[in-house]
PDB file of C-alpha atoms in Angstrom:
ATOM      1  CA  GLN A   1     216.574  38.210 -74.921  1.00 51.00           C
ATOM      2  CA  THR A   2     215.099  38.431 -78.439  1.00 54.00           C
ATOM      3  CA  VAL A   3     213.760  35.286 -80.409  1.00 63.00           C
ATOM      4  CA  ALA A   4     216.970  35.645 -82.688  1.00 65.00           C
ATOM      5  CA  GLU A   5     219.308  35.804 -79.895  1.00 65.00           C
ATOM      6  CA  ILE A   6     217.677  32.401 -78.368  1.00 70.00           C
ATOM      7  CA  THR A   7     217.409  30.720 -81.795  1.00 78.00           C
ATOM      8  CA  LEU A   8     221.219  31.415 -82.452  1.00 79.00           C
ATOM      9  CA  GLY A   9     222.609  30.035 -79.273  1.00 79.00           C
ATOM     10  CA  LEU A  10     220.215  26.834 -79.634  1.00 86.00           C
ATOM     11  CA  ASN A  11     221.449  26.360 -83.176  1.00 89.00           C
ATOM     12  CA  LEU A  12     225.022  26.490 -82.256  1.00 88.00           C
ATOM     13  CA  ALA A  13     224.266  23.838 -79.518  1.00 87.00           C
ATOM     14  CA  LEU A  14     222.293  21.581 -82.164  1.00 90.00           C
ATOM     15  CA  LYS A  15     225.137  21.761 -84.494  1.00 92.00           C
ATOM     16  CA  LYS A  16     227.201  20.270 -81.677  1.00 91.00           C
ATOM     17  CA  GLY A  17     225.050  17.240 -81.537  1.00 90.00           C
ATOM     18  CA  TRP A  18     223.492  18.363 -78.226  1.00 92.00           C
ATOM     19  CA  ASN A  19     219.908  17.466 -77.246  1.00 92.00           C
ATOM     20  CA  ILE A  20     217.958  20.504 -76.055  1.00 92.00           C
ATOM     21  CA  LEU A  21     214.724  20.422 -73.640  1.00 93.00           C
ATOM     22  CA  LEU A  22     213.114  23.653 -73.000  1.00 92.00           C
ATOM     23  CA  PRO A  23     210.606  23.077 -70.219  1.00 93.00           C
ATOM     24  CA  ASP A  24     207.839  25.422 -69.395  1.00 90.00           C
ATOM     25  CA  PHE A  25     209.234  26.108 -65.954  1.00 92.00           C
ATOM     26  CA  GLU A  26     206.486  28.535 -64.999  1.00 91.00           C
ATOM     27  CA  GLY A  27     203.840  25.460 -65.038  1.00 90.00           C
ATOM     28  CA  MET A  28     200.378  25.531 -66.096  1.00 88.00           C
ATOM     29  CA  ASN A  29     199.386  28.736 -64.394  1.00 88.00           C
ATOM     30  CA  SER A  30     202.278  31.052 -65.577  1.00 89.00           C
ATOM     31  CA  SER A  31     203.773  31.176 -61.867  1.00 94.00           C
ATOM     32  CA  TYR A  32     206.746  33.355 -62.698  1.00 93.00           C
ATOM     33  CA  GLY A  33     208.686  33.715 -59.740  1.00 95.00           C
ATOM     34  CA  ALA A  34     207.552  30.556 -57.868  1.00 97.00           C
ATOM     35  CA  ASN A  35     210.818  29.158 -58.160  1.00 98.00           C
ATOM     36  CA  ILE A  36     210.507  26.068 -55.764  1.00 98.00           C
ATOM     37  CA  LEU A  37     207.740  24.907 -58.235  1.00 97.00           C
ATOM     38  CA  ALA A  38     210.076  25.973 -61.459  1.00 98.00           C
ATOM     39  CA  GLY A  39     212.885  23.816 -60.013  1.00 98.00           C
ATOM     40  CA  HIS A  40     210.684  20.650 -59.636  1.00 98.00           C
ATOM     41  CA  ILE A  41     209.038  21.200 -63.019  1.00 97.00           C
ATOM     42  CA  SER A  42     212.616  21.490 -64.562  1.00 98.00           C
ATOM     43  CA  LEU A  43     213.735  18.297 -62.967  1.00 98.00           C
ATOM     44  CA  ASP A  44     210.520  16.427 -63.935  1.00 97.00           C
ATOM     45  CA  ALA A  45     211.215  17.419 -67.486  1.00 97.00           C
ATOM     46  CA  VAL A  46     214.591  15.992 -67.293  1.00 97.00           C
ATOM     47  CA  ASN A  47     213.433  12.773 -65.695  1.00 97.00           C
ATOM     48  CA  ALA A  48     210.671  12.484 -68.510  1.00 96.00           C
ATOM     49  CA  LEU A  49     213.469  13.054 -71.210  1.00 95.00           C
ATOM     50  CA  THR A  50     215.971  10.479 -69.797  1.00 95.00           C
ATOM     51  CA  SER A  51     213.393   7.766 -68.975  1.00 94.00           C
ATOM     52  CA  THR A  52     211.661   7.852 -72.392  1.00 95.00           C
ATOM     53  CA  ARG A  53     213.617   4.980 -74.268  1.00 93.00           C
ATOM     54  CA  LYS A  54     212.954   6.203 -77.655  1.00 94.00           C
ATOM     55  CA  PHE A  55     215.213   9.076 -77.119  1.00 93.00           C
ATOM     56  CA  ASN A  56     218.151   6.625 -76.028  1.00 94.00           C
ATOM     57  CA  LEU A  57     219.320   9.349 -73.316  1.00 94.00           C
ATOM     58  CA  GLN A  58     219.348   7.227 -70.288  1.00 92.00           C
ATOM     59  CA  ARG A  59     223.101   7.668 -69.582  1.00 92.00           C
ATOM     60  CA  ALA A  60     223.302  11.118 -71.360  1.00 94.00           C
ATOM     61  CA  PRO A  61     225.215  13.846 -69.284  1.00 96.00           C
ATOM     62  CA  ILE A  62     222.723  16.554 -68.318  1.00 96.00           C
ATOM     63  CA  VAL A  63     223.589  20.320 -68.110  1.00 96.00           C
ATOM     64  CA  LEU A  64     220.991  22.661 -66.631  1.00 97.00           C
ATOM     65  CA  ALA A  65     221.061  26.245 -67.856  1.00 95.00           C
ATOM     66  CA  GLY A  66     218.827  29.431 -67.750  1.00 93.00           C
ATOM     67  CA  TYR A  67     219.071  33.227 -67.879  1.00 91.00           C
ATOM     68  CA  SER A  68     217.114  35.668 -65.617  1.00 91.00           C
ATOM     69  CA  GLY A  69     213.665  33.832 -64.743  1.00 92.00           C
ATOM     70  CA  GLY A  70     215.200  30.969 -66.028  1.00 94.00           C
ATOM     71  CA  ALA A  71     218.437  31.213 -63.834  1.00 96.00           C
ATOM     72  CA  MET A  72     215.906  31.130 -60.750  1.00 97.00           C
ATOM     73  CA  ALA A  73     214.540  27.853 -61.986  1.00 97.00           C
ATOM     74  CA  THR A  74     217.923  26.558 -62.917  1.00 98.00           C
ATOM     75  CA  LEU A  75     219.403  27.294 -59.353  1.00 98.00           C
ATOM     76  CA  PHE A  76     216.423  25.919 -57.474  1.00 98.00           C
ATOM     77  CA  ALA A  77     216.659  22.679 -59.729  1.00 98.00           C
ATOM     78  CA  ALA A  78     220.402  22.456 -58.896  1.00 98.00           C
ATOM     79  CA  VAL A  79     219.721  22.370 -55.198  1.00 98.00           C
ATOM     80  CA  GLN A  80     216.860  20.279 -55.231  1.00 98.00           C
ATOM     81  CA  GLN A  81     218.342  17.782 -57.771  1.00 98.00           C
ATOM     82  CA  PRO A  82     220.494  15.457 -55.059  1.00 97.00           C
ATOM     83  CA  LYS A  83     217.042  14.411 -53.165  1.00 96.00           C
ATOM     84  CA  TYR A  84     214.363  15.070 -55.932  1.00 97.00           C
ATOM     85  CA  SER A  85     216.040  13.929 -59.100  1.00 95.00           C
ATOM     86  CA  PRO A  86     219.090  11.489 -58.160  1.00 94.00           C
ATOM     87  CA  ARG A  87     219.015   9.303 -61.343  1.00 91.00           C
ATOM     88  CA  PRO A  88     220.037  11.380 -64.417  1.00 93.00           C
ATOM     89  CA  LYS A  89     223.713  12.192 -64.798  1.00 95.00           C
ATOM     90  CA  TYR A  90     224.048  15.897 -63.960  1.00 97.00           C
ATOM     91  CA  VAL A  91     227.383  17.456 -64.918  1.00 97.00           C
ATOM     92  CA  GLY A  92     226.872  20.937 -64.176  1.00 98.00           C
ATOM     93  CA  ALA A  93     224.354  24.140 -64.225  1.00 98.00           C
ATOM     94  CA  ILE A  94     224.939  27.577 -65.834  1.00 96.00           C
ATOM     95  CA  ALA A  95     223.056  30.644 -64.535  1.00 96.00           C
ATOM     96  CA  GLY A  96     222.924  34.143 -66.079  1.00 94.00           C
ATOM     97  CA  GLY A  97     221.671  37.358 -64.699  1.00 93.00           C
ATOM     98  CA  SER A  98     220.424  35.555 -61.757  1.00 93.00           C
ATOM     99  CA  PRO A  99     218.120  37.232 -59.432  1.00 93.00           C
ATOM    100  CA  VAL A 100     218.747  35.691 -56.191  1.00 95.00           C
ATOM    101  CA  ASP A 101     216.757  37.748 -53.577  1.00 96.00           C
ATOM    102  CA  MET A 102     213.281  38.834 -54.779  1.00 95.00           C
ATOM    103  CA  GLU A 103     212.412  40.270 -51.455  1.00 95.00           C
ATOM    104  CA  TRP A 104     215.123  42.534 -51.763  1.00 94.00           C
ATOM    105  CA  MET A 105     214.397  43.508 -55.026  1.00 90.00           C
ATOM    106  CA  GLY A 106     210.679  44.164 -54.108  1.00 90.00           C
ATOM    107  CA  VAL A 107     211.861  46.355 -51.418  1.00 90.00           C
ATOM    108  CA  THR A 108     214.354  48.274 -53.338  1.00 87.00           C
ATOM    109  CA  LEU A 109     212.257  48.926 -56.482  1.00 81.00           C
ATOM    110  CA  GLY A 110     209.026  49.165 -54.368  1.00 79.00           C
ATOM    111  CA  ASN A 111     207.697  52.377 -53.008  1.00 85.00           C
ATOM    112  CA  ARG A 112     209.465  54.775 -55.135  1.00 90.00           C
ATOM    113  CA  PRO A 113     208.849  54.985 -59.079  1.00 93.00           C
ATOM    114  CA  ASN A 114     211.042  52.759 -60.940  1.00 90.00           C
ATOM    115  CA  PRO A 115     211.612  51.783 -64.651  1.00 92.00           C
ATOM    116  CA  GLY A 116     211.970  47.988 -63.532  1.00 89.00           C
ATOM    117  CA  PHE A 117     208.632  47.886 -61.554  1.00 92.00           C
ATOM    118  CA  GLY A 118     207.031  45.469 -63.987  1.00 92.00           C
ATOM    119  CA  ILE A 119     209.442  42.737 -62.796  1.00 90.00           C
ATOM    120  CA  VAL A 120     208.213  43.244 -59.310  1.00 91.00           C
ATOM    121  CA  VAL A 121     204.509  42.947 -60.468  1.00 93.00           C
ATOM    122  CA  GLY A 122     205.085  39.947 -62.595  1.00 91.00           C
ATOM    123  CA  SER A 123     206.898  38.136 -59.562  1.00 93.00           C
ATOM    124  CA  LEU A 124     204.130  38.979 -57.184  1.00 93.00           C
ATOM    125  CA  ILE A 125     201.346  37.915 -59.732  1.00 93.00           C
ATOM    126  CA  GLY A 126     203.005  34.607 -60.299  1.00 94.00           C
ATOM    127  CA  LEU A 127     203.490  34.027 -56.685  1.00 96.00           C
ATOM    128  CA  GLU A 128     199.792  34.586 -56.029  1.00 96.00           C
ATOM    129  CA  ARG A 129     198.792  32.123 -58.594  1.00 94.00           C
ATOM    130  CA  GLU A 130     201.039  29.455 -56.990  1.00 96.00           C
ATOM    131  CA  TYR A 131     200.270  30.693 -53.353  1.00 97.00           C
ATOM    132  CA  PRO A 132     196.581  31.883 -53.514  1.00 95.00           C
ATOM    133  CA  ASN A 133     196.081  31.565 -49.827  1.00 96.00           C
ATOM    134  CA  ARG A 134     199.161  33.340 -48.587  1.00 96.00           C
ATOM    135  CA  MET A 135     199.327  36.337 -51.174  1.00 93.00           C
ATOM    136  CA  ASN A 136     197.033  39.232 -51.551  1.00 91.00           C
ATOM    137  CA  ILE A 137     198.189  40.942 -54.732  1.00 92.00           C
ATOM    138  CA  PHE A 138     195.394  41.059 -57.471  1.00 93.00           C
ATOM    139  CA  GLY A 139     192.579  42.089 -55.319  1.00 93.00           C
ATOM    140  CA  ARG A 140     194.380  45.196 -53.927  1.00 94.00           C
ATOM    141  CA  MET A 141     195.441  46.435 -57.618  1.00 96.00           C
ATOM    142  CA  LYS A 142     193.859  49.865 -58.536  1.00 96.00           C
ATOM    143  CA  PRO A 143     190.817  49.373 -61.060  1.00 96.00           C
ATOM    144  CA  LYS A 144     193.208  50.538 -63.865  1.00 95.00           C
ATOM    145  CA  TYR A 145     195.908  47.747 -63.522  1.00 95.00           C
ATOM    146  CA  LYS A 146     193.176  45.222 -62.392  1.00 94.00           C
ATOM    147  CA  ASN A 147     191.478  45.477 -65.829  1.00 94.00           C
ATOM    148  CA  LEU A 148     195.022  45.369 -67.410  1.00 93.00           C
ATOM    149  CA  MET A 149     195.866  42.018 -65.783  1.00 91.00           C
ATOM    150  CA  ARG A 150     192.628  40.670 -66.623  1.00 92.00           C
ATOM    151  CA  GLY A 151     193.082  41.629 -70.579  1.00 92.00           C
ATOM    152  CA  PRO A 152     196.296  41.936 -72.371  1.00 89.00           C
ATOM    153  CA  GLY A 153     198.712  41.702 -69.221  1.00 86.00           C
ATOM    154  CA  LYS A 154     197.045  38.265 -68.119  1.00 83.00           C
ATOM    155  CA  ASP A 155     199.909  36.397 -69.991  1.00 81.00           C
ATOM    156  CA  ALA A 156     202.218  38.968 -70.984  1.00 84.00           C
ATOM    157  CA  CYS A 157     205.909  38.387 -71.085  1.00 84.00           C
ATOM    158  CA  LEU A 158     208.284  40.385 -69.049  1.00 82.00           C
ATOM    159  CA  ALA A 159     209.280  42.810 -71.719  1.00 87.00           C
ATOM    160  CA  THR A 160     205.581  43.872 -71.923  1.00 91.00           C
ATOM    161  CA  LEU A 161     205.050  44.046 -68.458  1.00 91.00           C
ATOM    162  CA  LEU A 162     208.186  46.379 -67.971  1.00 92.00           C
ATOM    163  CA  SER A 163     206.632  48.623 -70.591  1.00 94.00           C
ATOM    164  CA  TYR A 164     203.176  48.652 -68.939  1.00 94.00           C
ATOM    165  CA  TYR A 165     204.494  49.460 -65.374  1.00 95.00           C
ATOM    166  CA  ALA A 166     207.578  51.550 -66.290  1.00 94.00           C
ATOM    167  CA  GLY A 167     207.850  54.282 -63.639  1.00 94.00           C
ATOM    168  CA  GLN A 168     205.306  52.760 -61.500  1.00 94.00           C
ATOM    169  CA  SER A 169     205.442  51.764 -57.822  1.00 93.00           C
ATOM    170  CA  PHE A 170     203.597  50.045 -55.117  1.00 93.00           C
ATOM    171  CA  PRO A 171     201.567  53.563 -54.255  1.00 93.00           C
ATOM    172  CA  SER A 172     200.655  54.069 -57.661  1.00 94.00           C
ATOM    173  CA  VAL A 173     199.532  50.521 -58.788  1.00 95.00           C
ATOM    174  CA  PHE A 174     197.922  49.304 -55.575  1.00 95.00           C
ATOM    175  CA  ASN A 175     195.621  50.461 -52.835  1.00 93.00           C
ATOM    176  CA  GLY A 176     196.949  50.787 -49.251  1.00 86.00           C
ATOM    177  CA  VAL A 177     200.161  48.726 -49.887  1.00 86.00           C
ATOM    178  CA  ASP A 178     203.624  49.421 -48.310  1.00 88.00           C
ATOM    179  CA  ILE A 179     205.982  46.749 -49.045  1.00 89.00           C
ATOM    180  CA  ASN A 180     208.135  47.398 -46.213  1.00 89.00           C
ATOM    181  CA  LYS A 181     205.056  46.111 -44.161  1.00 90.00           C
ATOM    182  CA  ALA A 182     203.840  43.518 -46.353  1.00 91.00           C
ATOM    183  CA  TRP A 183     205.198  40.367 -44.227  1.00 94.00           C
ATOM    184  CA  PRO A 184     203.149  37.554 -45.630  1.00 94.00           C
ATOM    185  CA  GLU A 185     203.814  38.426 -49.171  1.00 94.00           C
ATOM    186  CA  ARG A 186     207.548  39.065 -48.319  1.00 95.00           C
ATOM    187  CA  LYS A 187     207.867  35.561 -46.614  1.00 97.00           C
ATOM    188  CA  VAL A 188     206.594  33.965 -49.871  1.00 98.00           C
ATOM    189  CA  ALA A 189     209.060  35.814 -51.960  1.00 97.00           C
ATOM    190  CA  ARG A 190     211.825  34.985 -49.417  1.00 97.00           C
ATOM    191  CA  GLU A 191     211.159  31.166 -49.533  1.00 98.00           C
ATOM    192  CA  ASN A 192     211.414  31.344 -53.340  1.00 98.00           C
ATOM    193  CA  SER A 193     214.795  33.160 -53.248  1.00 98.00           C
ATOM    194  CA  ILE A 194     217.792  31.020 -53.638  1.00 98.00           C
ATOM    195  CA  ILE A 195     220.010  33.260 -51.345  1.00 97.00           C
ATOM    196  CA  ASN A 196     217.970  31.864 -48.429  1.00 97.00           C
ATOM    197  CA  ASP A 197     218.060  28.286 -49.625  1.00 96.00           C
ATOM    198  CA  MET A 198     220.927  26.446 -47.381  1.00 94.00           C
ATOM    199  CA  ARG A 199     221.221  23.481 -49.648  1.00 95.00           C
ATOM    200  CA  ALA A 200     224.350  23.062 -51.491  1.00 93.00           C
ATOM    201  CA  PRO A 201     224.134  21.813 -55.212  1.00 96.00           C
ATOM    202  CA  LYS A 202     226.328  18.700 -55.698  1.00 96.00           C
ATOM    203  CA  MET A 203     226.993  19.589 -59.374  1.00 97.00           C
ATOM    204  CA  PRO A 204     229.507  22.434 -60.580  1.00 98.00           C
ATOM    205  CA  ILE A 205     227.731  25.760 -61.122  1.00 97.00           C
ATOM    206  CA  PHE A 206     228.991  28.482 -63.710  1.00 97.00           C
ATOM    207  CA  PHE A 207     227.841  31.954 -63.154  1.00 96.00           C
ATOM    208  CA  TYR A 208     227.573  34.816 -65.895  1.00 95.00           C
ATOM    209  CA  HIS A 209     226.402  38.250 -65.830  1.00 92.00           C
ATOM    210  CA  GLY A 210     226.231  41.341 -68.234  1.00 86.00           C
ATOM    211  CA  ASN A 211     227.123  44.754 -67.365  1.00 87.00           C
ATOM    212  CA  GLN A 212     223.444  45.752 -66.636  1.00 79.00           C
ATOM    213  CA  ASP A 213     222.664  42.784 -64.743  1.00 75.00           C
TER     214      ASP A 213
END
């Protein structure tokens, strides 16, 4: 989404008198794809908002919403909410373009050149930042891409990563990596994929998707 699109949506909500909270769901280390963490961060932000008396939002109805990466955070927040954050009044969650199975995406996009391979790289790097003892990603990158991730790609947004890695694959970016055999990394991705979480949210969920999602 462009800044203009996001701003338009926020302005419409503000005109309705809604309060808008935009948590940094990726955390301090930009751990994109670490969705268990993202759900907790999102709920922590709501708890902070509703417990700060000067905002007078202690009894305000709360709606969680996110698109793409934000949808992953939204859905994990929704299933974590009953036990992790039971006090605020959650009335629903909205998730758009939801990536629900990162392991499947990695295997599907992985060993063959793909225009969307930047999504895989961004997710793996983000997961490694959150699970450094379980993931071996950066160390196996070829020098060209290792230098890229040390420099301009360090905190790049998804659109930029897509441009960096368009048409690439595991064999072209990494040394000796076959995603079909990368069981430790796939297990971490599986744990952070909402399709494998057996908890059911207590709030209503609205899903929406575009033609290209």
